[in-house]
CSV table of C-alpha atoms and ligand atoms in Angstrom, one decimal:
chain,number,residue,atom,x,y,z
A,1,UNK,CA,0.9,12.3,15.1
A,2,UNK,CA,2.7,13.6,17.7
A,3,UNK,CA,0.0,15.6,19.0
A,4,UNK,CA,-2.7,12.9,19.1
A,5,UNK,CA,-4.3,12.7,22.8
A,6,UNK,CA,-5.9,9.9,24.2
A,7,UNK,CA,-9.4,9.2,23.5
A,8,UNK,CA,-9.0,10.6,19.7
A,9,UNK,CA,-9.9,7.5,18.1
A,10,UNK,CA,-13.7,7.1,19.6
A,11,UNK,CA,-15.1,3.8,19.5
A,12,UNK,CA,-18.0,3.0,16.9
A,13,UNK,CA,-21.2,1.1,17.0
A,14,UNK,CA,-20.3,0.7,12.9
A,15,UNK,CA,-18.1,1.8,9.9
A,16,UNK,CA,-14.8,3.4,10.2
A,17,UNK,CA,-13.5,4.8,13.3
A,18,UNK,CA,-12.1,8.1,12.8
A,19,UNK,CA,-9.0,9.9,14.3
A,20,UNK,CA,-9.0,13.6,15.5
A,21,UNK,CA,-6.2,15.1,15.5
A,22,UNK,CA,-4.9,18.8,15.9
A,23,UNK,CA,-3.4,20.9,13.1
A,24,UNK,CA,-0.3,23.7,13.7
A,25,UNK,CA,0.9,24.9,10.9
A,26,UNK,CA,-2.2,26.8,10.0
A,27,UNK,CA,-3.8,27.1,13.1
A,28,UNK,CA,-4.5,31.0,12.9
A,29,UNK,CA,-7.3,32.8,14.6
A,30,UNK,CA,-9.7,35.6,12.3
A,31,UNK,CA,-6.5,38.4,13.5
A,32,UNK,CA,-3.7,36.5,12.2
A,33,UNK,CA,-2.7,34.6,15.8
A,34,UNK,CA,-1.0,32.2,15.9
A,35,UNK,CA,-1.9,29.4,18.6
A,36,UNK,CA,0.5,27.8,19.4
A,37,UNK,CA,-1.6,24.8,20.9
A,38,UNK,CA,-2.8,24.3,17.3
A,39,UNK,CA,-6.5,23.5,16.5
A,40,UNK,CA,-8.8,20.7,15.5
A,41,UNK,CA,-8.4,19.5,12.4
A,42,UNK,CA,-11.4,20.2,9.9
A,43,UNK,CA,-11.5,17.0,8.3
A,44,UNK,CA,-10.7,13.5,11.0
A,45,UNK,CA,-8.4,10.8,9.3
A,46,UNK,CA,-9.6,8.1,8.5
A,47,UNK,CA,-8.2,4.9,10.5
A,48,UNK,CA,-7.5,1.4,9.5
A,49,UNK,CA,-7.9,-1.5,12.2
A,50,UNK,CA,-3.7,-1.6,13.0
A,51,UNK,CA,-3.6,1.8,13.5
A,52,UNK,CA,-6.4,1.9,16.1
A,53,UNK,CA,-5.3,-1.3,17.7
A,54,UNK,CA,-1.9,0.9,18.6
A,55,UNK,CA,-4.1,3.8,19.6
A,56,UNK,CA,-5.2,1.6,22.5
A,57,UNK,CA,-2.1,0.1,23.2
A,58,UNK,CA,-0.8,3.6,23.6
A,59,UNK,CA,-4.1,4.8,25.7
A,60,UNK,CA,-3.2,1.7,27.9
A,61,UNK,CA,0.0,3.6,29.3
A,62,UNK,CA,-0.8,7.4,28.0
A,63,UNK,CA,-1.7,9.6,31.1
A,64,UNK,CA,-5.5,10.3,31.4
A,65,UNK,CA,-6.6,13.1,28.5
A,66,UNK,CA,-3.0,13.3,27.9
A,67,UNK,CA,-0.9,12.8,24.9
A,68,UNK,CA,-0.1,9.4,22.9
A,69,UNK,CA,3.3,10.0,23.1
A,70,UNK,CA,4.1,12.1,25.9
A,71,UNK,CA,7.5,12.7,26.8
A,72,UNK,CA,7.5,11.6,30.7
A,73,UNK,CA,5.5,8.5,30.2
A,74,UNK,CA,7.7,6.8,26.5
A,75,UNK,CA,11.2,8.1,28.4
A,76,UNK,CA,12.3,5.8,30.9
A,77,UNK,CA,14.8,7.4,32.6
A,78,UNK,CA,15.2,11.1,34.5
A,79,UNK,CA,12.5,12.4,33.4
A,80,UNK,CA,9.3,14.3,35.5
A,81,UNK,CA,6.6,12.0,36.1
A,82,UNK,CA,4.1,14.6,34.0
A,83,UNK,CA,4.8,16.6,31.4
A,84,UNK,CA,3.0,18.2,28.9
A,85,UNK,CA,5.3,17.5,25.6
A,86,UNK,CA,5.2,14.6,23.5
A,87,UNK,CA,8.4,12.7,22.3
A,88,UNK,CA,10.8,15.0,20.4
A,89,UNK,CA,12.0,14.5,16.7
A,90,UNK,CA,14.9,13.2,17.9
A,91,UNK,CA,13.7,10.7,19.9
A,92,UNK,CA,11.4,9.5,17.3
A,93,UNK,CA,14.3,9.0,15.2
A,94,UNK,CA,15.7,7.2,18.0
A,95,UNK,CA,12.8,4.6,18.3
A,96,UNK,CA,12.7,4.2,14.5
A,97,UNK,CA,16.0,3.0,14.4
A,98,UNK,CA,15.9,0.6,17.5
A,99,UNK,CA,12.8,-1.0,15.6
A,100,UNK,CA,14.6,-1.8,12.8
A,101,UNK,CA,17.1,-3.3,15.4
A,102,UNK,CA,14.7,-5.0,17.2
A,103,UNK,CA,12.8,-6.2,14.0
A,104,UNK,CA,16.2,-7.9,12.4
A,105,UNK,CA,17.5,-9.8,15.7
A,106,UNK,CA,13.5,-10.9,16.0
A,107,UNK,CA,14.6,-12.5,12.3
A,108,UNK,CA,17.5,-13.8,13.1
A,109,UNK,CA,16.1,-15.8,16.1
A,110,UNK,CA,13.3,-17.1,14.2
A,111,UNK,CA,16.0,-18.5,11.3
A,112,UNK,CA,14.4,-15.9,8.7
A,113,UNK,CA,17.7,-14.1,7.6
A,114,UNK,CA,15.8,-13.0,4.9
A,115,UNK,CA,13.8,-10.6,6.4
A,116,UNK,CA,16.6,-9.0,8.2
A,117,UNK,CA,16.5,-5.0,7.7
A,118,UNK,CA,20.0,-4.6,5.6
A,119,UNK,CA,22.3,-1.7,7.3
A,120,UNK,CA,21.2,1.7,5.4
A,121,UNK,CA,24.2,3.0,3.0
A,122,UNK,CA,22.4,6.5,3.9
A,123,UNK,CA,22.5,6.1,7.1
A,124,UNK,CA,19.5,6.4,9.6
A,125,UNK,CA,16.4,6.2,8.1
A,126,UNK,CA,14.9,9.1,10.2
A,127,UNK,CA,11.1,10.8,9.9
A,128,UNK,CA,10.9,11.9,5.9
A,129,UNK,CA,12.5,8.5,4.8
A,130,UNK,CA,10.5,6.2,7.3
A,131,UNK,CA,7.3,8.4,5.8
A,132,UNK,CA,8.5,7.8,1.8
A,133,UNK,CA,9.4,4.1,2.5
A,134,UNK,CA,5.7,3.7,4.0
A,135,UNK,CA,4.8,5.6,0.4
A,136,UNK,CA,6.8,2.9,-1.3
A,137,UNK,CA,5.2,0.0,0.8
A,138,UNK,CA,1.3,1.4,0.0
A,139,UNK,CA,1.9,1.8,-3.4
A,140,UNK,CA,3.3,-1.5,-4.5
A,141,UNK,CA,2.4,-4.0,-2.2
A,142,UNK,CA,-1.0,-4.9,-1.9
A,143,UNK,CA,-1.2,-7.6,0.9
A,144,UNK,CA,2.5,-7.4,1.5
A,145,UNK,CA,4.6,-6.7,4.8
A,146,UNK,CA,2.8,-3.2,5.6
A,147,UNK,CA,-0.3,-3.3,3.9
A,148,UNK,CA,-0.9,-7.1,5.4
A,149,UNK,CA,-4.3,-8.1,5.3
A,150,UNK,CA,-5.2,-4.3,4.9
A,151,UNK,CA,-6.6,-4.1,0.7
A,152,UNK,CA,-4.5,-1.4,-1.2
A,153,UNK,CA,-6.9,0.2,-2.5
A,154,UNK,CA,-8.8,0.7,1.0
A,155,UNK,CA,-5.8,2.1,2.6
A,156,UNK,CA,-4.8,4.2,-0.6
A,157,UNK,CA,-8.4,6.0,0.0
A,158,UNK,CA,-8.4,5.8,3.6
A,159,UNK,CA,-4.8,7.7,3.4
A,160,UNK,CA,-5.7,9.8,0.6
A,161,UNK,CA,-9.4,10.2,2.1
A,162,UNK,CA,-7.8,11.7,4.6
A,163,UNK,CA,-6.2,14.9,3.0
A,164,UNK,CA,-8.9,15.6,-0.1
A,165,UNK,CA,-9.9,18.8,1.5
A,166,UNK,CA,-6.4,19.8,1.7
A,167,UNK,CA,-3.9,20.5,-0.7
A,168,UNK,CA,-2.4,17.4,-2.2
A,169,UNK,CA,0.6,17.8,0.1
A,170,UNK,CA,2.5,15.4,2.3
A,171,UNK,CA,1.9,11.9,1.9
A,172,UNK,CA,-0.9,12.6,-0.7
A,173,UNK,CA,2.2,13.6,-2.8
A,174,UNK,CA,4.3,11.0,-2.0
A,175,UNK,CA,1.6,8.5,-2.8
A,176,UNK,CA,1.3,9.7,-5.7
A,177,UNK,CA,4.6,9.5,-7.0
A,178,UNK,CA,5.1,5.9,-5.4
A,179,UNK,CA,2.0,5.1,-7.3
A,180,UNK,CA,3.6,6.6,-10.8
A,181,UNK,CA,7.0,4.8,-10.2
A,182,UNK,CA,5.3,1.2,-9.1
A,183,UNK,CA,3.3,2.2,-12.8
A,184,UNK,CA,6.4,3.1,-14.3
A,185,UNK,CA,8.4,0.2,-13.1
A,186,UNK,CA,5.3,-2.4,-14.1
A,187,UNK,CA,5.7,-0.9,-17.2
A,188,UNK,CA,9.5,-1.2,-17.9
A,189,UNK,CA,9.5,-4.8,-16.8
A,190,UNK,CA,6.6,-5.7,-19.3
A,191,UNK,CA,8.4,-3.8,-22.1
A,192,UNK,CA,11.4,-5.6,-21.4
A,193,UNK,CA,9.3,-9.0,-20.7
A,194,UNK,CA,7.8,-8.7,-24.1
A,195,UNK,CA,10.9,-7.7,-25.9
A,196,UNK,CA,12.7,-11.2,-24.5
A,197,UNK,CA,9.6,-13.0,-26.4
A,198,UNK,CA,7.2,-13.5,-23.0
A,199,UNK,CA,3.9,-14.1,-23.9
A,200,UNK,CA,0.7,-11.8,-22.7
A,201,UNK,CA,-2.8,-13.3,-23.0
A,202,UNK,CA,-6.3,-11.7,-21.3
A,203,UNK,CA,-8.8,-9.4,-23.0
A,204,UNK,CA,-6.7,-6.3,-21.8
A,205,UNK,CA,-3.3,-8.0,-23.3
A,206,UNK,CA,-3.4,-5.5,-26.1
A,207,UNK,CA,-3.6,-2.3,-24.2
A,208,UNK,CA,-1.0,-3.7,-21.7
A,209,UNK,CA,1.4,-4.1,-25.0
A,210,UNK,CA,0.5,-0.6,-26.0
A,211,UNK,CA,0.8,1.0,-22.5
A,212,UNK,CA,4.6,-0.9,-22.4
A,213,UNK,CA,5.5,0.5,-25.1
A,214,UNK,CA,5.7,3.9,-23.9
A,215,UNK,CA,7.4,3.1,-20.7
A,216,UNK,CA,11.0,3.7,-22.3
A,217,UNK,CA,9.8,7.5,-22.2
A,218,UNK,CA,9.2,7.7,-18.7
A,219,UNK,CA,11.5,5.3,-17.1
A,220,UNK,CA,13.7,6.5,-14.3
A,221,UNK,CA,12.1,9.9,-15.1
A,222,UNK,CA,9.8,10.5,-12.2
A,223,UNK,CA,11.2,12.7,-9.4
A,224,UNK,CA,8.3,15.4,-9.4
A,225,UNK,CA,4.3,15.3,-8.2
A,226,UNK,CA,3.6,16.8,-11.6
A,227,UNK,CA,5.4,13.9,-13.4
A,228,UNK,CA,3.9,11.5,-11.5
A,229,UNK,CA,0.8,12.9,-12.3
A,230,UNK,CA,1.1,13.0,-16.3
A,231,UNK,CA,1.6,9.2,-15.7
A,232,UNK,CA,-1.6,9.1,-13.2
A,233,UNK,CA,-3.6,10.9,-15.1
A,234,UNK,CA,-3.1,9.3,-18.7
A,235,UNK,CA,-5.5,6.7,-19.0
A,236,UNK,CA,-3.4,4.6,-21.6
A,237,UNK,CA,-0.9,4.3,-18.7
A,238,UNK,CA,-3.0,2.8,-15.5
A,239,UNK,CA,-1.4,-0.8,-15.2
A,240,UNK,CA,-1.5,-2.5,-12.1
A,241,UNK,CA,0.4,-5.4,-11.2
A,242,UNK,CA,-1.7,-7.2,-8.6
A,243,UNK,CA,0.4,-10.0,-7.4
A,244,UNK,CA,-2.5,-11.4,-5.1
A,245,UNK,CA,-4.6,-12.4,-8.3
A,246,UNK,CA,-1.9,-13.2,-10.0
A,247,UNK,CA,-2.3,-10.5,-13.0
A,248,UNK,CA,-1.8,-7.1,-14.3
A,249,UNK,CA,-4.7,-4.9,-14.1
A,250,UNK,CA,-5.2,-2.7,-17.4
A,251,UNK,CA,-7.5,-0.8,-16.0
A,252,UNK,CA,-10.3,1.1,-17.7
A,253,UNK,CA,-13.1,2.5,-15.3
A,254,UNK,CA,-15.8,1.8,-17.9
A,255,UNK,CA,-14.8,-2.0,-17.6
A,256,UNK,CA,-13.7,-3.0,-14.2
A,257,UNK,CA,-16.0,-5.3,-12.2
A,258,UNK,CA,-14.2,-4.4,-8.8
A,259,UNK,CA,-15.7,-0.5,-9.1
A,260,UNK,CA,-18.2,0.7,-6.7
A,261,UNK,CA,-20.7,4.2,-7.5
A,262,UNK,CA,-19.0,6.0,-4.8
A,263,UNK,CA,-15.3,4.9,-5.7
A,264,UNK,CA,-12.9,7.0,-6.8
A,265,UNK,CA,-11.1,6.3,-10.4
A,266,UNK,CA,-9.3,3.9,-9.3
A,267,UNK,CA,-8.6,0.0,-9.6
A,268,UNK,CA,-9.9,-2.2,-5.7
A,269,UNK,CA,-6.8,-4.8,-6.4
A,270,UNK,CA,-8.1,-6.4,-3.2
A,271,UNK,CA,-11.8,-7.3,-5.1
A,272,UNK,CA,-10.5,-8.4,-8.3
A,273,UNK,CA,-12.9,-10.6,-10.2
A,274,UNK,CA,-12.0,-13.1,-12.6
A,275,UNK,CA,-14.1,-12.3,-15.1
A,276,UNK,CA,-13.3,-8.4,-16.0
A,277,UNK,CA,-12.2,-7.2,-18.9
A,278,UNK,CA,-9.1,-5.6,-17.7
A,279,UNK,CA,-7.1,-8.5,-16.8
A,280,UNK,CA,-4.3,-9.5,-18.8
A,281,UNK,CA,-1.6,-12.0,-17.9
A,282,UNK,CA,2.1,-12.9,-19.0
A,283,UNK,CA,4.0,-16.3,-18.9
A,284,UNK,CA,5.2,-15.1,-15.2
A,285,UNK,CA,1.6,-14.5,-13.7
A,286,UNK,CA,1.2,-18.2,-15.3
A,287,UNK,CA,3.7,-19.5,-13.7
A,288,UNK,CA,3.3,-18.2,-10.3
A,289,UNK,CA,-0.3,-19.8,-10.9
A,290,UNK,CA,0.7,-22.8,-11.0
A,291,UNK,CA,3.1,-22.4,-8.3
A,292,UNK,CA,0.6,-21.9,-5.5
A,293,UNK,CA,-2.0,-24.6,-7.3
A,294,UNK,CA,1.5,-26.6,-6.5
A,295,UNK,CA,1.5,-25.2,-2.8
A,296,UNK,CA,-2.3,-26.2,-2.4
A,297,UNK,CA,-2.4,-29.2,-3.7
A,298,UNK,CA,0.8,-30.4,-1.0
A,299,UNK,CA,-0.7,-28.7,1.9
A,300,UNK,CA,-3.8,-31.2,1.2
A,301,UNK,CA,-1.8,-34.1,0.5
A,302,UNK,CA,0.2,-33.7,4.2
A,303,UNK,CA,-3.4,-34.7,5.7
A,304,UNK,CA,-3.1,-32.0,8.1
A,305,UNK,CA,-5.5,-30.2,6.5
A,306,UNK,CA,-9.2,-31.1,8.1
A,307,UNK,CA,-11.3,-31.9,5.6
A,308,UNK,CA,-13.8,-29.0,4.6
A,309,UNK,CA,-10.8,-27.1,4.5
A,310,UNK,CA,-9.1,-29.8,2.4
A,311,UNK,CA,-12.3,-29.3,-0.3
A,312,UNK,CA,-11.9,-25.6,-0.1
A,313,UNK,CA,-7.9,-25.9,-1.4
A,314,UNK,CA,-8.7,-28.3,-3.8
A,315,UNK,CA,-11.1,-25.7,-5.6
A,316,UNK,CA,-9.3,-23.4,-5.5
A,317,UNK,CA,-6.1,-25.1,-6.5
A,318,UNK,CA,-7.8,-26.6,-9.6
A,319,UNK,CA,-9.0,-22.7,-10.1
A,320,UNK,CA,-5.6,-21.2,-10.1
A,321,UNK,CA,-4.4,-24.5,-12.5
A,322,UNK,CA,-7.9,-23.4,-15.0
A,323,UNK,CA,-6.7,-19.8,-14.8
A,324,UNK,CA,-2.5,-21.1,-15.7
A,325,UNK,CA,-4.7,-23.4,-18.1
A,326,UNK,CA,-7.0,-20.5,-20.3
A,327,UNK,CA,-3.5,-18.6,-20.3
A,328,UNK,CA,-1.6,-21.1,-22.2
A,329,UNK,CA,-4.0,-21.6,-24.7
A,330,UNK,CA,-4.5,-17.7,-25.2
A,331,UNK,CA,-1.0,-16.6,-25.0
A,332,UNK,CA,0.7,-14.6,-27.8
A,333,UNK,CA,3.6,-12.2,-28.4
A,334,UNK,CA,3.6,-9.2,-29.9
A,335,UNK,CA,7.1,-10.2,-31.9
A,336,UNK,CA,6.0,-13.5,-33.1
A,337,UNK,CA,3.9,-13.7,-36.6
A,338,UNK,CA,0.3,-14.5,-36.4
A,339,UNK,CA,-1.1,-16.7,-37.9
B,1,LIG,S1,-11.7,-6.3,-11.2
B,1,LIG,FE1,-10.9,-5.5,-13.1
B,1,LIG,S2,-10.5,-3.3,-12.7
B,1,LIG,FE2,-10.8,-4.3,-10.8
B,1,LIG,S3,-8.7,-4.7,-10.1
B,1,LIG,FE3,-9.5,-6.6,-11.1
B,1,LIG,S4,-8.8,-6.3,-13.3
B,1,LIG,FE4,-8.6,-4.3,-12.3
């Protein structure tokens, strides 16, 4: 990142705009030099709308040709007016931490205490960690602070996309065991939901029940990219909780309505359709159902709303109560007799 110029992010006509950036570590010539300049990476990165929107904020002040982050132009005092290195390590770390300075007194003025960033009992949160809690962010929250209106499982491939002709090193890895602890941690909770008598309905419910109850096996256990993986790659074991729709996805790649040709095996939580056969739902995803029907249904009555978009909420509020609705009558536990 740090050796990204400007103009490495080209505009498009259409599709995906692409990033070009340079690659050091093994940027050896056909003798065994070394440059130290690095090379062209083989394969661009793939970039998602926020990231090229800060690409052009950074062009806006970069010198011409010169790097994103150049050291004379991002620090502001006794420094040459051109350089030719970019921000150092430590100064990264630097800016990382004033973010999160920034980003807590921006809460606290707004009145949202909760979203002020708690001191770090580890103290700084430096490159590696700000990388991992990215990791964390991408793997478990689809639509949430980081991933915003960006679809998890579009920025999962457009990260992942990234590095396929690469070892699966770096963040690839770190995704990947993100991915195995969000699974793991899904799992543990539903284990532990069921056990406390929760009900589970859907037409996935029973493979959900049988996927929890291995998660006592694995919980707490994953600290490796080969244990992540026996949890990644064990079909039996790929639920997703998808907190946008409201439901866990069991999913099964033979089944799932959101999978395109070209995809790779993998759920898109952001095109989740209602009617596939690997949803399954407990009391909880019921509840927060009705919840935002609730929500709906008030923002409509306050008569803000203009009308059109009035209609719109009241669809999709009496949805969300039908969905609540097909639970309750299909719920069961896997303790209780049937009858
Ligand atoms: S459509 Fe099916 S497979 Fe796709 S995310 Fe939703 S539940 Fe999972």
């Amino acid at each position: 990142m740090l050796g990204l110029q400007a103009g490495c992010c080209p505009d498009v006509a259409s599709g995906r705009h692409l990033i070009y950036g340079r690659e050091f570590k093994n940027a050896f010539d056909e003798d065994g030099n070394h440059h130290s300049a690095g090379r062209l990476r083989e394969v661009p990165w793939v970039a998602i709308p926020p990231v090229v929107k800060a690409i052009r904020v950074l062009e806006k002040f970069a010198p011409a040709e010169g790097l994103l982050f150049d050291a004379g132009t991002h620090t502001f005092v006794n420094t040459p007016t051109r350089s030719t290195a970019s921000l150092r390590f430590t100064a990264l770390h630097s800016r990382i931490e004033a973010f999160a300075a920034w980003a807590s007194h921006l809460a606290r003025a707004l009145g949202r205490d909760g979203e002020v960033i708690p001191d770090d009992p580890h103290g700084p949160i430096g490159l590696a960690r700000f990388r991992r809690t990215l990791a964390w962010h991408i793997a478990r929250r689809p639509g949430g602070l980081v991933a915003l209106a960006i679809q998890y499982g579009h920025m999962r491939t457009a990260v992942s996309g990234g590095y396929a002709a690469r070892g699966r090193d770096g963040i690839h890895q770190l995704l990947d065991i993100e991915t195995a602890r969000a699974t793991a941690d899904t799992l543990t909770t539903l284990h532990g939901d069921l056990t406390r008598g929760v009900g589970i309905s859907g037409p996935a419910a029973r493979r959900a029940i049988h996927a929890a109850a291995q998660a006592p096996a694995f919980a707490g256990s994953i600290r490796t990219r080969r244990q992540a993986r026996d949890i990644l790659d064990n079909p039996a074991l790929t639920v997703y909780d998808n907190q946008r729709s409201f439901l866990m996805c069991v999913y099964n790649r033979e089944r799932a309505l959101c999978r395109r040709l070209d995809s790779d095996d993998a759920p898109r939580l952001d095109r989740c359709r209602s009617s596939c056969a690997n949803i399954a739902r407990t009391d909880h995803h019921a509840a927060q159902l009705l919840k935002r029907a609730q929500i709906l249904e008030k923002q409509v009555a306050s008569e803000v709303v203009p009308g059109p978009l009035a209609d719109r909420l009241t669809h999709r509020a009496a949805q969300l109560r039908a969905l609540a609705d097909r639970h309750e009558h299909g719920r069961f536990n896997p303790q209780e007799p049937t009858s």
